[in-house]
Amino acid sequence: MPRALQDVVFVDGVRTPFGKAGEKGMYTQTRADDLVIKCIRELLRRHPELPKERVEEVAIAATTQIGDQGLTLGRLAGLLSGLPATTPGYSIDRMCAGAMTAVTNVASSIGFGAIDVAIAGGVEHMGRHPMGEGIDPNPRIVAERIVDESALVMGKTAENLHDRFPHITKERCDAYAVTSQRRLAAAYAAGKVQPDLVPVATRHVERGWGLATVDEPPRPGTTLEELGALKTPFRPHGNVTAGNAAGLNDGATACLLASQTAATELGLPVGMRLVSYGFVGVEPEVMGIGPVPATEKALRQAGLTIDDIGILELNEAFAVQVIAFLDHFGIADDDERVNPWGGAIATGHPLASSGVRLMTQLARHFEEHPDVRYGLTAMCIGIGMGGCVLWENPHHADYGKES
Amino acid sequence: MTTSTTAAPSSAPAIPAEVVTHTPVQDVTLPGGAGTLALLTLENGHDHTRPTTFGPQGIAELAETVGRLRERAEAGEIQAVAVTGKPFVFAVGADLSGIPSVVERRQATEFARAGHAAFAAIMDLPVPTFAFVNGAAMGGGVELALACDHRSISAGVAAFALPETFLGLLPGWGGCYLLPNLIGPANALKVIVENPLSQNRMLTAKEVAALGIADVLLDPADFLEDSLRWAAGVLSGTTSRQRPEVDRDAGVWDSACDAGRKVVLAKSGGRATGALRAVELVRAARTATREEAFTAEDEALGDLGVRCAPSSSSAPRGPPPGRRPSPPRTRRWATSR
């Protein structure tokens, strides 16, 4: 049977404000599944032109799939969001790239022609489900030295990366972190972040209900001096601190993807067109380098080079890992094309949810920069992987033409 | 029941301490620049199997919280106040299980007065007030919602009722006054007497909205977020609110009350004295001032003598909270609002 591939477009994306994990955090008594349900509801509210029964898949990522992040979250979140019983769903786990994988998965289904409209997203309530909760690593990992023991502690993999690239100093990382905080504060001040935040009612027995409307983790006034004084918990005399890494956070994201045909038929706006994507494994003990080969793969598949990329949304699990990427591609630490509104060091990084945050922001950047034709979203992934998705700007004059 | 010799005799059941309903408040920044709303949660620290009720301590705490909100409203710190409940429960009315048996009429009316005072304080707040009815609402819970200027209700609410006349009492925290003035005497009497005397029928959320008791019916999935969005729209004037026009003609009002009285007589053979008294309070509600009406409710509760106590044991347990309160089990003296 002859088969034509369909173009896949990113219609719209939203996220909850991100919270600090732990008892003092704003989501401490709010359910994880409720966070992602609010995101799905917001997408449906924003797009009344989309009949609910046209949503043909709900893929939701969570790294720790137990408790309120378990039970085939994608399916239940769909039902609890008011999608019809005919809309199926499933759960995804690729650690930090969960939501990114949810997107590439449903995009592939759309591209193949199996479905036309899907919701993809992720959630991580690291307060309720700390990374590694309930895990049972195979003893062969240690016995046969399949991976270095440090590979399971993300902060240690970041220190390992410093060992690999001694020219990436703590000072560079701290400076990068200050920039991230400053850029997010500026984006907030300009009202750029807020439109894609879904307000979330926060439950708390002692404090009563509240409403989360802004991110909790940012420290807008952070200075180099303050960062220099922080402890290096992963290694004595190390480089990785709470200040130059993303924190432990709670939050969720979701986005709407469609075939170009369905988007046209239903009148759904097109935020970005999927160009290519790549996931690649690297040595687990230096997982932070993962985005480099992943990006090279995605570029190769698209027939593009890094010079064709006008805007980059990189997840900032650790400053060292972003800088390693930038060094590899010859991009300056403070290049304006990279994370123009700051990154995860400032906003927080609720593991499996972050991929869609990058995409939602890239779609907004595309709107503001019709001169930019291509952008990318990339992130490092625990246990040694990287992921990269390339997107085309529909507002560009040459959109849709052969490059 | 303990076997210790110092224990109370088994004929006098031990009175459990009041499960106090607390009233924590958080400020919420409303969308669209509509200002700051103080969101008050009715919370007793238990899950839905122990619904939120009002005892003397809870009422006192509510009154204190409303007093502070008044100061903040006058200082311009807040532009609106909203009340909502813990998951699945708004509030299911009075709980007298925590106070010793009421033996004097004065004690019966005192608690009624305290509730009236707290609810009146909400009505008198200088900023718009909202009830976000997120879950089961009965008796005093419904009356608290009626004391607010605007109401949203979650489509997930399965139990909304004024069951007092089913228990031989009457809605005595403003219900007999506020409800007929909101939706007219005919519909009010359906809620106040006809449903309770029909095996204590509850209203669904849809019916609450159709009757005009709630101004808007919202999906449960993001009820609170939607309610806040709606409140912001009401405050900024972008959301119009439609309420049924109440015909205040004396003849129409009286004939509705006459019909209500007939329903009570037919259903109870005249034995439902609380229901009959409620009909007359509704009749008077057309012209009474709030003070007159609230005083009349206090007196009515005192007069009814109250042979039964709808304590927490009569409140519904577990979602969907749609079960009827069970009939009274003791004959001790207590007010039971």
XYZ file of C-alpha atoms in Angstrom:
740
model
C 0.000 0.000 0.000
C 1.546 3.332 -0.981
C 1.652 5.743 1.929
C 2.372 9.458 2.141
C 3.932 10.893 5.292
C 2.023 13.716 6.950
C 3.561 16.980 8.127
C 3.314 17.380 11.907
C 2.707 20.752 13.516
C 2.974 21.985 17.069
C -0.263 23.861 17.686
C 0.079 25.210 21.206
C 1.667 24.392 24.542
C 1.109 25.309 28.170
C 2.548 24.511 31.550
C 1.783 24.920 35.209
C 3.887 27.353 37.156
C 6.782 25.271 38.469
C 7.062 24.760 42.222
C 9.816 23.902 44.649
C 9.687 20.283 45.727
C 9.248 19.588 49.411
C 6.969 20.483 52.278
C 7.397 24.218 51.857
C 6.667 24.067 48.131
C 3.361 25.341 46.817
C 2.301 21.967 45.397
C 3.243 19.850 48.396
C -0.347 18.693 48.944
C -1.524 19.034 45.349
C -1.778 15.831 43.333
C 0.657 15.256 40.478
C -2.015 14.028 38.069
C -4.080 17.125 38.763
C -1.179 19.273 37.564
C -1.141 17.724 34.113
C -4.961 17.621 33.968
C -5.016 21.423 34.390
C -2.689 21.686 31.395
C -4.868 19.473 29.189
C -7.957 21.423 30.265
C -6.259 24.680 29.350
C -5.393 23.407 25.869
C -9.018 22.388 25.321
C -10.252 25.720 26.669
C -7.943 27.677 24.402
C -8.991 25.723 21.344
C -12.771 25.468 21.211
C -12.343 24.903 17.461
C -11.027 21.433 18.306
C -13.840 18.907 18.908
C -12.758 16.802 21.877
C -13.404 13.535 20.083
C -10.804 14.512 17.498
C -8.044 14.038 20.086
C -6.797 10.558 19.196
C -3.984 10.078 21.678
C -2.815 11.402 25.037
C 0.820 10.615 25.846
C 1.943 11.777 29.288
C 5.430 11.306 30.659
C 6.521 10.815 34.249
C 9.844 9.473 35.443
C 8.486 7.899 38.585
C 5.314 6.141 37.530
C 3.830 5.237 40.865
C 1.114 6.676 43.093
C -0.512 9.730 41.552
C 1.913 9.499 38.615
C 1.048 5.898 37.890
C -1.892 3.955 36.548
C -1.393 4.675 32.841
C -1.404 8.377 33.459
C -2.025 9.420 29.858
C -5.249 7.471 29.696
C -6.572 8.542 33.086
C -5.523 12.160 32.646
C -7.506 12.200 29.418
C -10.609 10.836 31.089
C -10.233 13.159 34.077
C -9.819 16.124 31.732
C -13.166 15.461 30.112
C -11.898 13.851 26.925
C -14.290 11.206 25.607
C -13.827 7.542 26.497
C -12.831 6.917 22.876
C -9.595 8.899 23.291
C -6.816 6.486 24.274
C -3.681 7.364 26.176
C -0.468 6.008 27.589
C 2.470 6.809 29.815
C 6.060 7.497 28.853
C 9.349 7.387 30.703
C 12.601 8.651 29.282
C 13.706 10.448 32.428
C 14.161 14.177 31.764
C 13.141 13.814 28.131
C 9.779 12.250 28.940
C 7.628 15.023 27.523
C 10.026 15.423 24.593
C 9.613 11.725 23.853
C 5.841 12.006 24.259
C 5.948 14.664 21.549
C 8.168 12.696 19.150
C 6.107 9.556 19.763
C 2.726 11.032 18.950
C 4.328 13.092 16.175
C 5.548 9.860 14.643
C 2.046 8.415 14.883
C 0.740 11.507 13.150
C 3.496 11.414 10.553
C 2.742 7.786 9.822
C -0.920 8.648 9.393
C -2.217 6.557 12.261
C -3.738 9.607 13.962
C -4.222 13.304 13.244
C -4.488 15.084 16.589
C -2.772 14.292 19.883
C -1.896 15.734 23.255
C 1.593 15.180 24.650
C 3.014 16.317 27.940
C 4.659 15.384 31.164
C 4.546 15.782 34.888
C 6.956 15.350 37.725
C 6.098 15.954 41.337
C 9.564 15.533 42.783
C 8.252 16.434 46.220
C 5.898 13.461 46.215
C 8.157 11.293 44.105
C 11.853 12.036 44.567
C 14.057 10.742 41.765
C 14.923 7.137 42.467
C 11.876 6.454 44.642
C 11.260 2.736 44.772
C 13.930 1.851 42.230
C 15.722 -1.482 42.306
C 18.819 -1.216 40.133
C 20.070 -4.472 38.745
C 23.145 -5.546 40.754
C 24.900 -6.381 37.482
C 25.237 -2.647 36.886
C 27.838 -2.560 39.634
C 29.139 -6.125 39.411
C 29.941 -5.942 35.729
C 30.707 -2.218 35.727
C 28.030 -1.677 33.067
C 28.067 1.933 34.138
C 30.030 3.855 36.712
C 28.147 4.131 40.009
C 28.207 7.903 39.707
C 25.980 7.604 36.624
C 22.861 7.283 38.744
C 23.484 10.553 40.595
C 22.937 13.371 38.146
C 25.029 15.868 40.108
C 27.971 13.496 40.005
C 27.627 13.102 36.240
C 27.853 16.878 36.028
C 31.062 16.846 38.074
C 32.344 14.140 35.722
C 31.618 16.465 32.826
C 33.762 19.143 34.455
C 36.553 16.541 34.557
C 36.087 15.874 30.864
C 36.142 19.580 30.006
C 38.480 21.276 32.473
C 38.193 24.537 30.561
C 34.566 24.774 31.690
C 35.216 26.368 35.058
C 32.882 26.881 37.980
C 33.114 30.607 37.314
C 31.770 30.148 33.783
C 28.944 28.011 35.104
C 28.048 30.529 37.789
C 28.093 33.344 35.250
C 25.843 31.302 33.000
C 23.424 30.753 35.924
C 23.284 34.471 36.689
C 22.396 35.134 33.044
C 19.666 32.509 33.153
C 18.111 34.112 36.231
C 18.412 37.595 34.752
C 16.817 36.584 31.463
C 13.863 34.882 33.114
C 13.271 37.925 35.317
C 13.344 40.155 32.231
C 10.932 37.852 30.394
C 8.578 37.907 33.371
C 8.816 41.695 33.568
C 7.939 41.912 29.880
C 4.974 39.573 30.426
C 6.297 36.943 28.043
C 6.191 33.887 30.295
C 2.808 34.342 31.952
C 0.478 33.795 28.951
C 1.426 30.120 28.733
C 1.153 29.418 32.465
C -1.991 27.605 33.627
C -3.161 28.808 37.026
C -3.392 25.864 39.419
C -5.475 25.711 42.586
C -3.138 24.484 45.309
C -4.526 22.320 48.040
C -3.197 22.566 51.590
C -4.874 21.391 54.779
C -3.319 24.059 56.999
C -2.990 26.943 54.531
C -6.250 26.354 52.679
C -6.632 26.613 48.916
C -4.368 28.958 47.024
C -3.689 29.707 43.385
C -0.301 29.182 41.769
C 0.228 31.734 39.001
C 4.019 32.189 38.852
C 7.092 29.988 39.139
C 8.379 29.441 42.636
C 12.063 28.546 41.995
C 13.433 31.730 40.342
C 15.957 33.842 42.274
C 16.016 36.937 40.106
C 18.598 38.911 42.065
C 21.219 36.166 42.175
C 24.810 37.458 42.009
C 28.106 35.795 41.210
C 29.262 36.418 44.768
C 26.276 34.563 46.206
C 26.759 31.639 43.854
C 30.449 31.477 44.707
C 29.593 30.891 48.351
C 27.382 27.852 47.755
C 28.372 24.337 48.750
C 29.346 21.707 46.185
C 27.295 18.794 47.497
C 28.374 16.233 44.924
C 32.117 16.477 45.474
C 34.468 18.257 47.894
C 36.069 21.170 46.031
C 33.675 20.442 43.191
C 31.973 22.751 40.733
C 28.293 21.853 40.771
C 26.098 23.781 43.210
C 22.398 24.349 43.782
C 22.940 27.676 42.044
C 24.338 26.481 38.722
C 21.983 23.530 38.354
C 18.234 23.122 38.079
C 16.553 22.361 41.394
C 14.112 19.721 42.541
C 10.715 20.786 41.295
C 7.044 20.013 40.805
C 5.230 20.855 37.602
C 3.523 19.705 34.434
C 3.285 20.586 30.758
C 1.111 19.656 27.795
C 0.930 20.530 24.145
C -1.308 19.952 21.184
C 0.089 18.372 18.010
C -1.696 17.789 14.734
C -1.156 16.851 11.143
C -0.913 19.897 8.907
C -4.035 18.625 7.144
C -6.076 18.392 10.338
C -4.799 21.775 11.529
C -5.989 23.353 8.290
C -9.305 21.526 8.404
C -10.046 22.468 12.029
C -8.559 25.937 11.902
C -5.910 25.161 14.511
C -3.072 27.679 14.606
C 0.366 26.426 13.620
C 3.121 27.334 16.070
C 5.917 25.223 14.586
C 6.470 22.459 12.059
C 8.407 19.384 13.106
C 11.527 19.006 10.971
C 13.430 16.109 12.536
C 14.466 14.632 15.839
C 17.157 12.460 17.321
C 17.830 10.582 20.528
C 21.321 9.222 21.102
C 22.979 7.384 23.975
C 26.284 8.420 25.516
C 28.361 7.164 28.429
C 25.956 7.321 31.403
C 28.558 8.868 33.702
C 28.708 11.954 31.472
C 25.061 12.030 30.510
C 25.188 15.828 30.163
C 26.984 15.600 26.841
C 23.992 13.746 25.354
C 22.460 16.719 23.501
C 25.566 17.058 21.331
C 25.303 13.798 19.354
C 21.497 14.010 19.468
C 21.600 17.437 17.854
C 24.144 16.299 15.281
C 21.840 13.438 14.401
C 18.752 15.617 14.081
C 20.671 18.142 11.959
C 22.024 15.373 9.742
C 18.561 13.947 9.219
C 17.235 17.371 8.254
C 20.196 18.160 5.987
C 20.920 21.258 8.056
C 23.884 22.580 10.024
C 24.033 24.413 13.325
C 24.402 27.642 11.317
C 20.843 27.191 10.052
C 19.486 27.290 13.619
C 18.321 30.726 14.690
C 17.046 30.013 18.200
C 17.970 27.276 20.675
C 15.939 26.225 23.683
C 18.258 24.064 25.755
C 17.243 22.455 29.002
C 19.535 23.607 31.774
C 19.866 20.564 33.971
C 23.365 21.822 34.763
C 25.198 24.885 33.484
C 28.250 22.752 32.685
C 26.222 20.567 30.392
C 24.804 23.517 28.448
C 28.233 25.110 28.144
C 29.696 21.825 26.903
C 27.069 21.897 24.154
C 27.723 25.538 23.300
C 31.495 24.973 23.197
C 31.058 22.033 20.891
C 29.083 24.096 18.401
C 31.177 27.237 18.840
C 28.440 29.319 20.436
C 29.191 31.917 23.117
C 27.986 31.275 26.694
C 25.776 34.371 26.593
C 24.617 34.135 22.962
C 21.238 35.824 22.631
C 19.901 32.976 20.495
C 20.200 30.536 23.368
C 17.425 30.446 25.982
C 16.343 34.046 25.446
C 13.973 33.841 28.439
C 16.377 32.007 30.703
C 16.217 28.302 31.392
C 15.679 25.552 33.896
C 18.329 26.894 36.287
C 15.864 29.732 36.882
C 12.441 28.229 36.158
C 13.058 24.781 37.590
C 13.105 21.380 35.945
C 10.333 18.970 36.916
C 12.070 16.137 35.083
C 9.649 14.520 32.654
C 7.700 17.717 32.015
C 10.476 20.015 30.782
C 10.651 19.055 27.106
C 7.336 20.699 26.278
C 8.321 23.876 28.138
C 11.206 24.257 25.696
C 8.881 23.753 22.724
C 6.183 26.137 23.969
C 8.782 28.846 24.414
C 10.392 28.173 21.045
C 6.983 28.581 19.388
C 6.661 31.988 21.086
C 10.141 32.979 19.949
C 9.205 32.040 16.384
C 6.225 34.420 16.553
C 8.510 37.235 17.657
C 11.249 36.406 15.132
C 9.776 35.696 11.693
C 13.316 36.167 10.329
C 14.367 32.920 12.033
C 13.578 29.861 9.968
C 14.741 26.986 12.170
C 15.011 26.411 15.904
C 15.875 23.506 18.123
C 14.941 22.114 21.503
C 17.458 19.828 23.181
C 18.110 18.259 26.536
C 20.308 15.793 28.351
C 18.763 12.647 29.766
C 19.634 10.519 32.776
C 21.490 7.245 32.282
C 23.376 8.796 29.427
C 21.223 10.067 26.586
C 20.439 13.217 24.730
C 17.421 14.341 22.761
C 16.978 17.042 20.146
C 13.960 18.143 18.125
C 14.280 20.563 15.192
C 11.410 22.859 14.287
C 10.582 25.217 11.418
C 9.041 28.641 11.901
C 5.688 28.976 10.065
C 6.020 32.767 10.210
C 9.167 32.693 8.063
C 8.861 33.850 4.441
C 10.256 30.582 3.101
C 8.107 28.351 5.309
C 7.130 25.172 3.552
C 9.610 25.593 0.719
C 12.554 23.267 0.206
C 15.564 24.605 2.048
C -17.476 2.448 75.869
C -14.930 1.831 78.574
C -15.545 -0.464 81.523
C -13.807 1.831 83.978
C -15.879 2.709 87.020
C -15.384 6.406 86.405
C -16.929 6.206 82.956
C -20.267 7.799 82.272
C -23.204 5.436 82.479
C -23.989 3.844 79.168
C -27.324 5.625 78.955
C -25.505 8.928 78.490
C -23.214 8.592 75.480
C -19.931 10.443 75.696
C -19.954 13.715 73.799
C -17.045 13.888 71.395
C -15.000 17.051 71.164
C -15.998 19.409 68.377
C -14.231 18.741 65.097
C -13.473 22.376 64.525
C -13.813 23.823 61.057
C -10.894 26.147 60.463
C -10.907 29.068 58.076
C -7.435 29.564 56.564
C -7.197 32.381 54.040
C -4.844 32.810 51.108
C -4.651 35.802 48.820
C -5.179 35.106 45.142
C -4.189 37.470 42.354
C -7.141 37.485 39.992
C -6.598 37.344 36.238
C -7.146 40.389 34.090
C -6.062 42.845 36.767
C -9.255 42.290 38.766
C -7.335 42.681 42.002
C -6.699 40.489 45.015
C -9.247 38.021 46.268
C -9.018 36.562 49.758
C -9.845 32.872 49.414
C -11.200 31.317 52.593
C -11.240 27.529 52.884
C -13.596 25.683 55.216
C -11.338 22.889 56.418
C -11.632 20.521 59.359
C -8.408 18.625 58.701
C -10.167 15.336 57.917
C -10.891 13.759 54.563
C -14.313 13.688 52.907
C -15.571 10.934 55.220
C -15.816 13.527 57.997
C -17.584 16.394 56.259
C -17.024 19.944 57.395
C -19.544 21.139 59.979
C -20.024 24.188 62.167
C -19.861 23.952 65.932
C -19.547 26.839 68.367
C -15.756 27.009 68.046
C -15.889 26.859 64.266
C -18.449 29.660 64.128
C -16.333 31.744 66.491
C -13.278 31.216 64.306
C -15.252 32.090 61.169
C -16.487 35.305 62.764
C -12.941 36.220 63.767
C -11.614 35.556 60.268
C -14.388 37.607 58.676
C -13.566 40.419 61.100
C -9.962 40.425 59.901
C -11.108 40.330 56.275
C -13.258 43.361 56.939
C -10.242 45.293 58.197
C -8.227 44.249 55.164
C -11.062 45.177 52.805
C -11.400 48.575 54.432
C -7.656 49.062 54.127
C -7.948 48.378 50.396
C -5.767 45.261 50.587
C -8.386 42.943 49.064
C -11.005 43.569 46.404
C -13.107 40.450 46.967
C -13.668 37.535 49.337
C -14.532 33.968 48.381
C -15.424 30.930 50.463
C -14.874 27.359 49.367
C -14.530 23.929 50.943
C -12.063 21.101 51.204
C -12.247 18.456 48.443
C -15.777 17.034 47.967
C -17.341 19.107 50.752
C -18.380 22.753 50.940
C -19.994 22.534 54.385
C -22.843 20.401 55.682
C -24.218 22.609 58.420
C -24.193 22.625 62.161
C -22.521 20.094 64.412
C -23.590 20.193 67.990
C -21.982 16.947 69.013
C -19.279 18.947 70.758
C -21.401 20.912 73.176
C -23.169 19.546 76.231
C -26.863 18.883 75.938
C -28.820 22.062 75.671
C -31.389 22.211 78.419
C -32.467 25.813 78.248
C -34.174 27.632 75.444
C -31.584 30.376 75.788
C -28.832 27.936 74.885
C -30.741 26.892 71.807
C -31.096 30.432 70.527
C -27.571 31.484 71.466
C -25.914 29.243 68.918
C -28.443 30.336 66.296
C -27.529 33.943 67.017
C -23.804 33.260 66.775
C -24.261 31.763 63.320
C -26.463 34.631 62.217
C -23.894 37.141 63.417
C -21.055 35.423 61.541
C -23.068 35.149 58.331
C -24.329 38.730 58.638
C -20.708 39.846 58.948
C -20.003 38.162 55.609
C -23.004 39.926 54.061
C -21.754 43.236 55.421
C -18.222 42.962 54.042
C -17.490 46.082 52.017
C -16.210 44.049 49.034
C -18.074 41.580 46.759
C -18.284 38.084 48.215
C -18.388 34.736 46.443
C -19.232 31.182 47.436
C -17.499 28.553 45.317
C -19.648 25.516 46.140
C -17.172 22.775 45.338
C -18.881 19.896 47.139
C -21.697 18.785 49.414
C -23.601 21.711 50.881
C -26.366 21.309 53.429
C -28.146 23.381 56.025
C -25.796 25.995 57.385
C -23.419 25.318 54.493
C -26.101 26.362 52.020
C -26.978 29.348 54.179
C -23.346 30.454 54.249
C -23.352 30.310 50.444
C -26.583 32.337 50.421
C -24.916 34.993 52.579
C -22.438 35.645 49.753
C -23.197 37.986 46.853
C -22.355 35.473 44.101
C -22.233 31.695 43.831
C -20.618 29.161 41.531
C -21.311 25.454 41.858
C -19.353 22.445 40.657
C -21.234 20.096 38.358
C -19.830 17.350 40.564
C -21.906 18.371 43.593
C -24.423 15.607 44.298
C -25.902 16.875 47.550
C -27.238 20.381 48.029
C -30.129 20.753 50.447
C -31.767 22.478 53.358
C -32.759 19.293 55.232
C -33.742 21.008 58.491
C -37.513 20.538 58.214
C -36.923 16.837 57.600
C -35.439 16.820 61.092
C -38.272 18.805 62.641
C -36.408 22.093 62.526
C -36.096 24.893 60.028
C -33.283 26.692 58.222
C -32.359 29.148 60.923
C -29.129 30.749 59.744
C -30.796 32.943 57.175
C -32.208 30.306 54.865
C -35.894 31.189 55.376
C -35.127 34.803 54.572
C -32.374 34.800 51.957
C -33.610 31.981 49.743
C -37.139 33.283 49.008
C -35.723 36.727 48.343
C -33.244 35.175 45.905
C -35.437 32.737 43.951
C -39.000 33.571 45.001
C -41.212 31.909 47.612
C -42.509 29.051 45.458
C -39.103 27.650 44.553
C -37.711 28.455 47.991
C -40.459 26.413 49.646
C -39.688 23.536 47.314
C -36.185 23.530 48.774
C -37.102 24.390 52.365
C -40.143 22.144 52.923
C -41.249 20.087 49.941
C -37.951 18.304 49.239
C -37.141 17.585 52.901
C -40.639 16.152 53.384
C -40.200 14.043 50.229
C -37.776 11.543 51.771
C -35.314 14.423 52.164
C -34.657 14.853 48.469
C -31.373 16.553 47.550
C -30.787 18.961 44.676
C -28.261 18.212 41.962
C -25.842 20.911 40.907
C -27.761 21.354 37.682
C -30.982 21.993 39.621
C -29.220 24.444 41.917
C -28.122 26.428 38.881
C -31.500 26.116 37.135
C -33.273 27.441 40.238
C -30.970 30.431 40.239
C -29.439 29.579 43.600
C -26.058 29.337 41.902
C -25.157 31.883 39.259
C -22.967 29.554 37.264
C -22.421 25.808 36.886
C -18.778 24.836 36.243
C -16.956 21.603 35.451
C -15.386 19.815 38.425
C -11.970 19.233 36.763
C -10.775 22.787 37.315
C -13.683 24.156 39.312
C -11.707 26.430 41.595
C -9.562 27.888 38.813
C -12.682 28.438 36.701
C -14.557 29.966 39.626
C -11.735 32.444 40.172
C -11.721 33.280 36.467
C -15.483 33.755 36.635
C -15.203 35.891 39.768
C -12.649 38.080 38.008
C -15.125 38.497 35.158
C -17.920 39.439 37.541
C -15.705 41.966 39.316
C -14.515 43.586 36.098
C -18.020 43.584 34.652
C -17.130 41.430 31.642
C -19.242 38.523 32.899
C -22.938 39.235 33.058
C -24.946 37.422 35.646
C -28.555 36.483 35.008
C -30.890 35.895 37.895
C -34.591 35.054 37.758
C -36.805 38.026 38.429
C -38.626 37.555 41.764
C -42.278 38.606 41.698
C -42.668 40.531 44.944
C -46.393 41.080 44.597
C -48.068 40.412 47.966
C -50.845 38.285 46.477
C -48.504 36.125 44.449
C -46.134 35.744 47.423
C -48.924 34.780 49.817
C -50.530 32.271 47.504
C -47.157 30.587 47.039
C -46.870 30.317 50.818
C -50.443 29.035 51.096
C -49.580 26.359 48.565
C -46.448 25.499 50.516
C -48.478 25.169 53.683
C -50.869 22.791 51.941
C -47.948 20.659 50.845
C -46.706 20.429 54.427
C -50.159 19.552 55.758
C -50.709 16.952 53.074
C -47.336 15.336 53.545
C -47.146 15.349 57.346
C -50.720 15.538 58.516
C -49.770 18.742 60.268
C -47.119 17.120 62.435
C -44.152 18.870 60.786
C -44.271 21.923 63.021
C -40.843 23.079 61.873
C -41.958 23.023 58.266
C -45.147 24.949 59.061
C -43.139 27.538 60.932
C -40.695 27.740 58.023
C -43.569 28.535 55.640
C -44.564 31.465 57.822
C -40.978 32.751 57.976
C -40.864 32.615 54.198
C -44.169 34.515 54.111
C -42.709 37.226 56.311
C -39.467 37.360 54.297
C -41.123 39.536 51.634
C -41.229 42.592 53.858
C -39.040 41.755 56.860
C -35.727 43.480 57.408
C -32.730 41.218 57.812
C -32.656 41.893 61.545
C -36.342 41.045 61.929
C -35.987 37.903 59.870
C -32.872 36.648 61.658
C -34.448 37.287 65.056
C -37.572 35.425 63.981
C -35.419 32.472 62.959
C -33.644 32.513 66.340
C -36.981 32.533 68.157
C -38.396 29.803 65.965
C -35.471 27.544 66.741
C -35.941 28.210 70.436
C -39.662 27.526 70.236
C -39.288 24.338 68.297
C -37.663 22.917 71.362
C -35.509 20.758 69.274
C -35.894 17.168 70.229
C -33.290 15.971 67.850
C -29.701 16.761 67.078
C -28.477 16.366 63.529
C -24.912 15.899 64.633
C -22.125 14.793 62.373
C -23.593 11.307 62.507
C -26.428 12.511 60.338
C -24.153 14.075 57.772
C -23.381 12.123 54.620
C -20.143 10.182 54.576
C -18.052 9.500 51.553
C -18.456 10.554 47.949
C -20.734 10.851 46.254
C -22.085 12.611 49.309
C -25.657 12.065 48.312
C -27.002 9.954 51.109
C -29.757 11.207 53.327
C -29.100 12.127 56.925
C -30.321 9.326 59.139
C -33.144 10.044 61.554
C -32.226 11.262 65.026
C -31.145 8.583 67.447
C -31.413 10.381 70.756
C -34.014 12.570 72.345
C -31.680 14.829 74.246
C -32.189 18.536 74.222
C -30.086 20.358 71.741
C -30.457 22.888 69.091
C -29.663 21.308 65.847
C -28.772 23.842 63.339
